[in-house]
CSV table of C-alpha atoms in Angstrom, one decimal:
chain,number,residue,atom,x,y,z
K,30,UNK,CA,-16.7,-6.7,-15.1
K,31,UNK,CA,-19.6,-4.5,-13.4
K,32,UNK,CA,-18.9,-4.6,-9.5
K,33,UNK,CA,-22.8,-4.8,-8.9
K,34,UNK,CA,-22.7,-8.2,-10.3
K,35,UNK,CA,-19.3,-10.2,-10.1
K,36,UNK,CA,-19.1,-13.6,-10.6
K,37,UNK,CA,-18.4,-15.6,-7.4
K,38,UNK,CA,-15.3,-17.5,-7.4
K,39,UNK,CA,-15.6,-20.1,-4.7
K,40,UNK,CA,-12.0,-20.9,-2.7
K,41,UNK,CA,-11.8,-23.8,-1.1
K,42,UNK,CA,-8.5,-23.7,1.5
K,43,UNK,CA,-5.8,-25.8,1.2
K,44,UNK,CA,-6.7,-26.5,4.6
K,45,UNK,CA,-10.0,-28.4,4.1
K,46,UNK,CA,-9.0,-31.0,6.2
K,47,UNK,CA,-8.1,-29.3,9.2
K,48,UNK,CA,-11.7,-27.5,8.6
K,49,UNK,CA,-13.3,-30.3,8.4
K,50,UNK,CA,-11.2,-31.3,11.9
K,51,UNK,CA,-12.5,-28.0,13.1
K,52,UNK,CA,-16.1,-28.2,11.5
K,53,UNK,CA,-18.0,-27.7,14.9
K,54,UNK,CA,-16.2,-24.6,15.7
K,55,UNK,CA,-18.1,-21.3,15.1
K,56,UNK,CA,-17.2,-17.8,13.8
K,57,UNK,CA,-15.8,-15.9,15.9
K,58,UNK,CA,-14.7,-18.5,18.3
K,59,UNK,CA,-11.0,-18.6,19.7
K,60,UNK,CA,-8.3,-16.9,17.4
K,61,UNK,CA,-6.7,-20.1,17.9
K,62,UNK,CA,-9.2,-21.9,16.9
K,63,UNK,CA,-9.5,-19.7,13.7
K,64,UNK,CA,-5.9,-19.9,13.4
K,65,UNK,CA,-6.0,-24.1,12.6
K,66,UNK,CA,-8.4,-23.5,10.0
K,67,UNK,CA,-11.7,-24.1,11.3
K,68,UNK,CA,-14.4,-23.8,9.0
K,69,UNK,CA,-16.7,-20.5,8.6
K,70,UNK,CA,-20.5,-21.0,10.0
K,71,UNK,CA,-21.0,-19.6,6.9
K,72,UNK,CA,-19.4,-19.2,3.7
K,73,UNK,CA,-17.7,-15.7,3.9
K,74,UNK,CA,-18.1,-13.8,0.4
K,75,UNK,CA,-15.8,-10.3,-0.6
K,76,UNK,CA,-15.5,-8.5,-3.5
K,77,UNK,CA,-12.0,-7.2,-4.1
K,78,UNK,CA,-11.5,-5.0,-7.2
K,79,UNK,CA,-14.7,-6.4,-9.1
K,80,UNK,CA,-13.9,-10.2,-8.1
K,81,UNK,CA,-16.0,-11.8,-5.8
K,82,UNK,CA,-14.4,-14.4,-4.1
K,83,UNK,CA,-16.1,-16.9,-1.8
K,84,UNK,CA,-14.0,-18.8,1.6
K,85,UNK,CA,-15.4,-21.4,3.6
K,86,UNK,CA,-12.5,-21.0,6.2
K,87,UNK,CA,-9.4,-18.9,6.8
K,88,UNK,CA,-6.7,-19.2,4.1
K,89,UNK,CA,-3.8,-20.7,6.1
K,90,UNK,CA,-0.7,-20.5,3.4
K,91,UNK,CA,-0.1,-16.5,2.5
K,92,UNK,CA,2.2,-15.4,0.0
K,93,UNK,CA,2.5,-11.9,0.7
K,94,UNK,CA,3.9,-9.8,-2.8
K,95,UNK,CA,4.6,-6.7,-1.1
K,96,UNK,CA,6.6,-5.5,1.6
K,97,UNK,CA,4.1,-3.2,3.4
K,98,UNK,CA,1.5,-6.0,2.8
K,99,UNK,CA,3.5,-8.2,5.0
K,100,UNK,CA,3.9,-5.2,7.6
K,101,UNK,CA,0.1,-5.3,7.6
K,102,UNK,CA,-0.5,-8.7,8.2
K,103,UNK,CA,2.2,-9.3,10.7
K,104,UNK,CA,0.4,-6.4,12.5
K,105,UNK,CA,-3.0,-8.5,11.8
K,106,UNK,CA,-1.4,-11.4,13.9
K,107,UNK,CA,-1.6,-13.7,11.0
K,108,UNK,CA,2.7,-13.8,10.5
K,109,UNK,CA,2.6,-17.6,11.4
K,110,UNK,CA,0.5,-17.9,8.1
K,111,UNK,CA,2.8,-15.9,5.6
K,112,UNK,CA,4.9,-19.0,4.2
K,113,UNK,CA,6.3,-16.9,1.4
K,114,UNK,CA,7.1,-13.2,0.9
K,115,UNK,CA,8.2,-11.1,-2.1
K,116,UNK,CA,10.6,-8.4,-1.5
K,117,UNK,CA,13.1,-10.5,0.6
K,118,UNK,CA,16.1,-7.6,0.8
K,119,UNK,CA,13.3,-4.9,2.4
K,120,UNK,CA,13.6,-2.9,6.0
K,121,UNK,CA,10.4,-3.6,8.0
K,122,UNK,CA,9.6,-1.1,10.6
K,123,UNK,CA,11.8,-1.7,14.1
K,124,UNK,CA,8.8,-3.1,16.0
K,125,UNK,CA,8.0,-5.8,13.1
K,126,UNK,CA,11.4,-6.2,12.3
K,127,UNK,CA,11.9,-10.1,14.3
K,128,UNK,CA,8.6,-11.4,13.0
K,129,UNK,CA,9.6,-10.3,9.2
K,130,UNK,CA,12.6,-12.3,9.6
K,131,UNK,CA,11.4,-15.6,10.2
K,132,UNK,CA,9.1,-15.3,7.4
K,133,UNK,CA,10.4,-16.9,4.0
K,134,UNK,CA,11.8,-14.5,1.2
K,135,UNK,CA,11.2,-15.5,-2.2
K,136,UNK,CA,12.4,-13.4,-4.6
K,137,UNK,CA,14.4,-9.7,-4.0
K,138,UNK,CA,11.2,-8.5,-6.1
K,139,UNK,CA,8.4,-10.5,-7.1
K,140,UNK,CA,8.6,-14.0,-6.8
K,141,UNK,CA,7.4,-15.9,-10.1
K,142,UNK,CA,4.1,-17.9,-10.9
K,143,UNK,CA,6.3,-21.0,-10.1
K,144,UNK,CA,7.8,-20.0,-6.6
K,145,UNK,CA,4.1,-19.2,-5.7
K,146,UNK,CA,2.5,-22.5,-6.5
K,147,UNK,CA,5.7,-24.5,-5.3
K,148,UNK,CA,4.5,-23.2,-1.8
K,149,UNK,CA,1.0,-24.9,-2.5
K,150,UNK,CA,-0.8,-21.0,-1.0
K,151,UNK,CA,-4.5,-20.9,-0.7
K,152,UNK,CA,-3.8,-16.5,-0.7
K,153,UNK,CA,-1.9,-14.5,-2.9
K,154,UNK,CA,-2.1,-10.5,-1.2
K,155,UNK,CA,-0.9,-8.0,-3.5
K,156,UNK,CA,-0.1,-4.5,-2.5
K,157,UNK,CA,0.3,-2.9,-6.1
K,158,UNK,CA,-1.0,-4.1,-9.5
K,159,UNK,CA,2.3,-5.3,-10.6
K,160,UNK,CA,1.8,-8.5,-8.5
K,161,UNK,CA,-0.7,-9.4,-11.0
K,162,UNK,CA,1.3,-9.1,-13.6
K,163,UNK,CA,-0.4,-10.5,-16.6
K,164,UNK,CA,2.3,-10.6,-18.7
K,165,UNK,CA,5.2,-12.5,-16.3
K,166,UNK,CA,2.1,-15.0,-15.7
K,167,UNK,CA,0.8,-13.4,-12.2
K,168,UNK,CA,-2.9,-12.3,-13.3
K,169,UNK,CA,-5.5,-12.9,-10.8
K,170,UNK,CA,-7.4,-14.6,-13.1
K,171,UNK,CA,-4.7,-17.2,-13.7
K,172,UNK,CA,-4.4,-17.7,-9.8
K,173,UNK,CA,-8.4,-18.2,-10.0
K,174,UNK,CA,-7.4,-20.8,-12.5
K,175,UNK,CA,-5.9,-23.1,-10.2
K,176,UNK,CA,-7.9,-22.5,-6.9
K,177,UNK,CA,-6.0,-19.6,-5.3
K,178,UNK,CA,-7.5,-16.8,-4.0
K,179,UNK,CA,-6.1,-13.4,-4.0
K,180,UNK,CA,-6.0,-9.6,-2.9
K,181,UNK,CA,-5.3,-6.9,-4.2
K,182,UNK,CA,-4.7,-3.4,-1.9
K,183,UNK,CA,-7.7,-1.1,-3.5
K,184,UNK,CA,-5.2,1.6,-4.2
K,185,UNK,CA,-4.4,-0.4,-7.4
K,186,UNK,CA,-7.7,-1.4,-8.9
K,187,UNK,CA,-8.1,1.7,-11.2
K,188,UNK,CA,-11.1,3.1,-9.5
K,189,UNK,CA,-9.3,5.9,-7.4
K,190,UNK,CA,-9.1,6.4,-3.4
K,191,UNK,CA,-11.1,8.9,-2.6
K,192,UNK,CA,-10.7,8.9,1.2
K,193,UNK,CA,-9.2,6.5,4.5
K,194,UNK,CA,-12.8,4.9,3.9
K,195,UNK,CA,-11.0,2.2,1.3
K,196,UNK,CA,-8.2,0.9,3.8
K,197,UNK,CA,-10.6,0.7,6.4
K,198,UNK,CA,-12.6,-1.4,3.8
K,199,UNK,CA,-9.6,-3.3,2.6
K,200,UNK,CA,-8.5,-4.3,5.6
K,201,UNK,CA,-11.7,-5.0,7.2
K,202,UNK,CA,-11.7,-7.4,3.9
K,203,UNK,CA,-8.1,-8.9,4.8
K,204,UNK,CA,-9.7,-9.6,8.8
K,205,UNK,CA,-12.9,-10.9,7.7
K,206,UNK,CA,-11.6,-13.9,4.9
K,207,UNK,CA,-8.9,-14.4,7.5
K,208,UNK,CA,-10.8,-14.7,11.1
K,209,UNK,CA,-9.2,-11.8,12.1
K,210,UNK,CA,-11.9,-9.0,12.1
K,211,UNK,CA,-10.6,-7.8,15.4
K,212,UNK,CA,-7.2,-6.9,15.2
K,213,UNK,CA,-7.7,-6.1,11.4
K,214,UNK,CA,-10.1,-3.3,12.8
K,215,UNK,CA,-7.5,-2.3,15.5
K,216,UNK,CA,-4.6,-1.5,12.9
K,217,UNK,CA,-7.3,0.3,10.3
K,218,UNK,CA,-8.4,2.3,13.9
K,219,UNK,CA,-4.3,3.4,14.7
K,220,UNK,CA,-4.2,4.5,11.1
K,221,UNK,CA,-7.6,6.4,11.5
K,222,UNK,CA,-6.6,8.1,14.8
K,223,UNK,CA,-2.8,8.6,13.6
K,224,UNK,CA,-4.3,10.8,10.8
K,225,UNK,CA,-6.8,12.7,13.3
K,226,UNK,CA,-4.1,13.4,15.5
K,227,UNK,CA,-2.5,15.8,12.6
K,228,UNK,CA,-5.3,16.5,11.1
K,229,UNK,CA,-6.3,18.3,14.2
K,230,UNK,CA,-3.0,20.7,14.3
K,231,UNK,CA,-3.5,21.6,10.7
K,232,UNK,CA,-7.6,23.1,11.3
K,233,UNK,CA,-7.6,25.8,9.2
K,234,UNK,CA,-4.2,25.8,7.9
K,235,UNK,CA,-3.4,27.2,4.1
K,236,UNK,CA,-2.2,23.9,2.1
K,237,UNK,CA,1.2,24.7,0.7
K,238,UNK,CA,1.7,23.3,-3.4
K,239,UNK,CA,3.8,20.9,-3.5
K,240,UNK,CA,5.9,19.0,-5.6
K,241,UNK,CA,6.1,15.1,-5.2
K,242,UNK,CA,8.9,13.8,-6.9
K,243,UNK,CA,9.1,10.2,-7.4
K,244,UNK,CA,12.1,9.9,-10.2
K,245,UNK,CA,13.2,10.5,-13.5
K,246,UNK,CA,15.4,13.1,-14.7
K,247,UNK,CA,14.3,13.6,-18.2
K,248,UNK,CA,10.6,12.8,-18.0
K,249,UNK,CA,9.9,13.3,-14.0
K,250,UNK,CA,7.2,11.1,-12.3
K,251,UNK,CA,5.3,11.9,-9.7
K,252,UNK,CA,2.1,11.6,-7.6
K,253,UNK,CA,-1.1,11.5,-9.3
K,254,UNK,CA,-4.7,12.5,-7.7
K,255,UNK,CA,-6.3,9.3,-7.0
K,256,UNK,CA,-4.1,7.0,-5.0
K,257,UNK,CA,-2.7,7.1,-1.3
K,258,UNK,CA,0.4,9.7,-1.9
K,259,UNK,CA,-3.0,12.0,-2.8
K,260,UNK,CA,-4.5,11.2,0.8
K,261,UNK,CA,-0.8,12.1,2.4
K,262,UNK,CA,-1.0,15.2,1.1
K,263,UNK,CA,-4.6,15.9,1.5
K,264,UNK,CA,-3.6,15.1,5.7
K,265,UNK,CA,-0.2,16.4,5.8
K,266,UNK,CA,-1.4,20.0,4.7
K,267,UNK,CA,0.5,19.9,1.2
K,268,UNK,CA,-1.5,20.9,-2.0
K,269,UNK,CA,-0.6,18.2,-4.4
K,270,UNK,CA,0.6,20.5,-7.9
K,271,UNK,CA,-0.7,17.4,-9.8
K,272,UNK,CA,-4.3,16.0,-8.6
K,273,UNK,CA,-5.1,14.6,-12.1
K,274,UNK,CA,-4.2,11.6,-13.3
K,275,UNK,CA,-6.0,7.7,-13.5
K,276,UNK,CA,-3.1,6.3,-11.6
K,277,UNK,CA,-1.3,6.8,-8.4
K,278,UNK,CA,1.6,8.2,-10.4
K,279,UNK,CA,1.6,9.8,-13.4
K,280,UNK,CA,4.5,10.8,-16.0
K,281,UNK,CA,4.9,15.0,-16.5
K,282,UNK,CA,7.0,17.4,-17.8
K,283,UNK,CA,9.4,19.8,-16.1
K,284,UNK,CA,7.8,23.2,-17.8
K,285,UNK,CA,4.8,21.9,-16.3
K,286,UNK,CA,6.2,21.7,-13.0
K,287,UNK,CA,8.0,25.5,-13.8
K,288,UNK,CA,4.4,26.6,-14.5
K,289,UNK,CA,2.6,25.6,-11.4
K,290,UNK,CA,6.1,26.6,-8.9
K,291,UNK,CA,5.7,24.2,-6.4
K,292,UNK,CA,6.4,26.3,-3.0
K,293,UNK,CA,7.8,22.8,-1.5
K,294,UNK,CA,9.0,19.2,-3.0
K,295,UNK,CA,8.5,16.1,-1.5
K,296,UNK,CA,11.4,13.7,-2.3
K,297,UNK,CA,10.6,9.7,-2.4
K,298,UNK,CA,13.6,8.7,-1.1
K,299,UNK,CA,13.9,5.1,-3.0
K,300,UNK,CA,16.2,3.3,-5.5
K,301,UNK,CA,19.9,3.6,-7.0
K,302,UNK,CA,19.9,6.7,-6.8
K,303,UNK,CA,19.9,8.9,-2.9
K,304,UNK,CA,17.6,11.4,-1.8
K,305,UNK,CA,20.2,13.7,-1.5
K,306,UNK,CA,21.7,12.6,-5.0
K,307,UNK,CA,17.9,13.6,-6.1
K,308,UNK,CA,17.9,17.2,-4.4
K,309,UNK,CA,21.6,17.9,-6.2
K,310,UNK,CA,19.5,17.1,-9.4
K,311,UNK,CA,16.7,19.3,-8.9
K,312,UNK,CA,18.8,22.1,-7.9
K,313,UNK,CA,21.1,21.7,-11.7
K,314,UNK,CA,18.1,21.3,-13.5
K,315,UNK,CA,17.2,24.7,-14.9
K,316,UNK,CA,13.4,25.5,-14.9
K,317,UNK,CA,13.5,23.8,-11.4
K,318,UNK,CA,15.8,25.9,-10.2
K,319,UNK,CA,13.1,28.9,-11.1
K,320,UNK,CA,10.7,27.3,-8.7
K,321,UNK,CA,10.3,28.6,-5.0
K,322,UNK,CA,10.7,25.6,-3.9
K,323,UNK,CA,14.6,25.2,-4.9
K,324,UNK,CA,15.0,28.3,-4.4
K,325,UNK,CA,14.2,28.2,-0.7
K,326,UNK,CA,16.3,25.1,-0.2
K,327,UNK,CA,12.5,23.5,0.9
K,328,UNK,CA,12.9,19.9,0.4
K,329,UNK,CA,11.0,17.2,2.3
K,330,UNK,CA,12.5,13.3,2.2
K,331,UNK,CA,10.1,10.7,3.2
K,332,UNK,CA,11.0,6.9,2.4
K,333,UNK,CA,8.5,5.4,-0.5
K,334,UNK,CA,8.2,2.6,2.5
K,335,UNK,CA,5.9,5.2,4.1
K,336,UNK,CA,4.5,6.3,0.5
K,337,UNK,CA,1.3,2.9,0.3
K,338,UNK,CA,-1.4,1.7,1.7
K,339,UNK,CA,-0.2,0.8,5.0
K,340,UNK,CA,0.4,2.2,8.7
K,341,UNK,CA,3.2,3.6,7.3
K,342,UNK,CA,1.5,6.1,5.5
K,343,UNK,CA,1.0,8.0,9.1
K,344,UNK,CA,4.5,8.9,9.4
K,345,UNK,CA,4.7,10.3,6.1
K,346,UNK,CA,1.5,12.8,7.0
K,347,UNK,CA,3.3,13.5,10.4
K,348,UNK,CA,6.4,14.2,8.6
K,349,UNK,CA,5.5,16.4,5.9
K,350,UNK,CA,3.0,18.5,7.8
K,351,UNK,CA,5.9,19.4,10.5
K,352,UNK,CA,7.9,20.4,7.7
K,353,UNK,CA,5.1,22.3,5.9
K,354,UNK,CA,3.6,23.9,9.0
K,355,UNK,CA,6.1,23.3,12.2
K,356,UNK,CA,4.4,26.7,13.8
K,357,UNK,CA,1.4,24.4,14.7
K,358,UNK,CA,3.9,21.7,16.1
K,359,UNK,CA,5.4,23.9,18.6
K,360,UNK,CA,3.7,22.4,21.7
């Protein structure tokens, strides 16, 4: 589908009686008023990864997919409207933490088809394309289907992100459908100025190659050029050893990795197995252990938490650049 011309799904909340309740409130009027679903002067129309969805008030029954997604809307004001959440188990940040509890887990992953629609949501927010899985019945399409609007974080649609420009975009998106253009712009601003505020210490500073390593011990993943681990490196002063790719990670090959000796590694600190269980790994394995990078003990941990597209991704850059470059840090 062309993104100049995407067919317009119109949504129509579950809520449409409580807008019609609220029909002779305006835009932009009282959040509370927004918040009990009064209708839109005007339809509001986005397009979201080439589908162009159409709302004639605020969806009021979220099902957030991702755990950073629900960090973002919490921090969007919109928590009361989350009435389902995948990712159930996961550690929000400390100052989200109360709010994240009260909100319903659904699955330890992602919740199925089933769970969703039991909850009778009029928005489905995805943060990566595996919560439109077409093939465990999630597509967006299918959601369409039925009358459910959804979202999907632009870091997923397969079209790269090529600067801070497409969370600002998303999220201005996420505020706009959901009468919360305000505080949406306020946590897209923090990110913004978060980034500045390193991006400042590192003018002029020599990006060092890096190696971010993801998993796998005989066929390695790691970072790819075109999603947000590319912006954290771009901020964070790191020269990312692997900017190709069509995904945000991308599968490799350790004689690869030997060939372009990373001078520091990045290790996603995620899954069964520890960051440090990771780093023991990388020091056995043999052409690694050729790279300056092992062989300067210069290893980096940063939790995958802080690895999307999400506030999150600030303490990564903040992180990483201190360990890269802590001479311009010193003050």
């Amino acid at each position: 589908m062309s993104p100049s011309t995407p067919s317009i799904v119109r949504i129509v909340a579950v809520g449409s009686a409580a807008a019609l309740l609220f029909a002779g409130c305006s835009r932009g009027d009282s959040t509370e008023a927004t918040s009990a679903g009064a209708a839109f002067d005007e339809p509001v129309t986005i397009s979201n990864c080439d589908l162009a969805q159409q709302f004639d008030s605020p969806p009021q029954r979220i099902i957030s997919m991702n755990d950073h997604v629900t960090e973002v809307l919490i921090e969007m004001g919109v928590a009361d409207r989350i009435v389902g959440m995948g990712y159930q188990n996961a550690s929000p940040t400390a100052e989200l933490a109360e709010e994240f509890s009260k909100i319903q887990g659904l699955a330890d992953e992602y919740p199925t088809k089933e769970q969703i629609l039991d909850l009778d949501p009029d928005l489905v927010v995805g943060g990566m394309r595996s919560a439109f899985n077409d093939k465990e019945g999630r597509s967006r399409e299918s959601f369409t289907e039925v009358g459910v609007a959804t979202f999907l974080f632009s870091e997923y649609c397969g079209s790269g992100f090529p600067d801070i420009g497409m969370l600002e975009n998303d999220y201005s998106q996420l505020g706009e459908i959901l009468g919360a253009e305000d505080a949406a712009k306020d946590v897209a601003d923090g990110v913004v100025a978060g980034l500045d505020v390193v991006g400042e210490k590192l003018t002029g500073v020599a990006p060092t190659p890096t190696f971010f390593y993801d998993s796998g011990e005989d066929v390695p993943m790691t970072i790819g050029g075109i999603g947000v681990g590319q912006i954290i490196a771009d901020y964070a002063g790191a020269e990312n050893i692997f900017p190709e790719g069509e995904r945000p990670y991308l599968d490799t090959t350790w004689e690869i990795i030997g060939e372009r000796a990373p001078q520091a590694i990045v290790v996603l600190d995620y899954g069964d197995t520890s960051a440090q269980g990771k780093i023991d790994f990388l020091k056995s394995q043999p052409i690694m252990a050729t790279t300056p990078a092992v062989q300067r003990d210069n290893f980096i941990v940063v939790p995958l938490d802080d690895f999307f597209e999400s506030p999150r991704l600030v303490t990564s850059v903040d992180t990483i650049a201190r360990a890269l470059h802590p001479d311009r840090f010193q003050d």
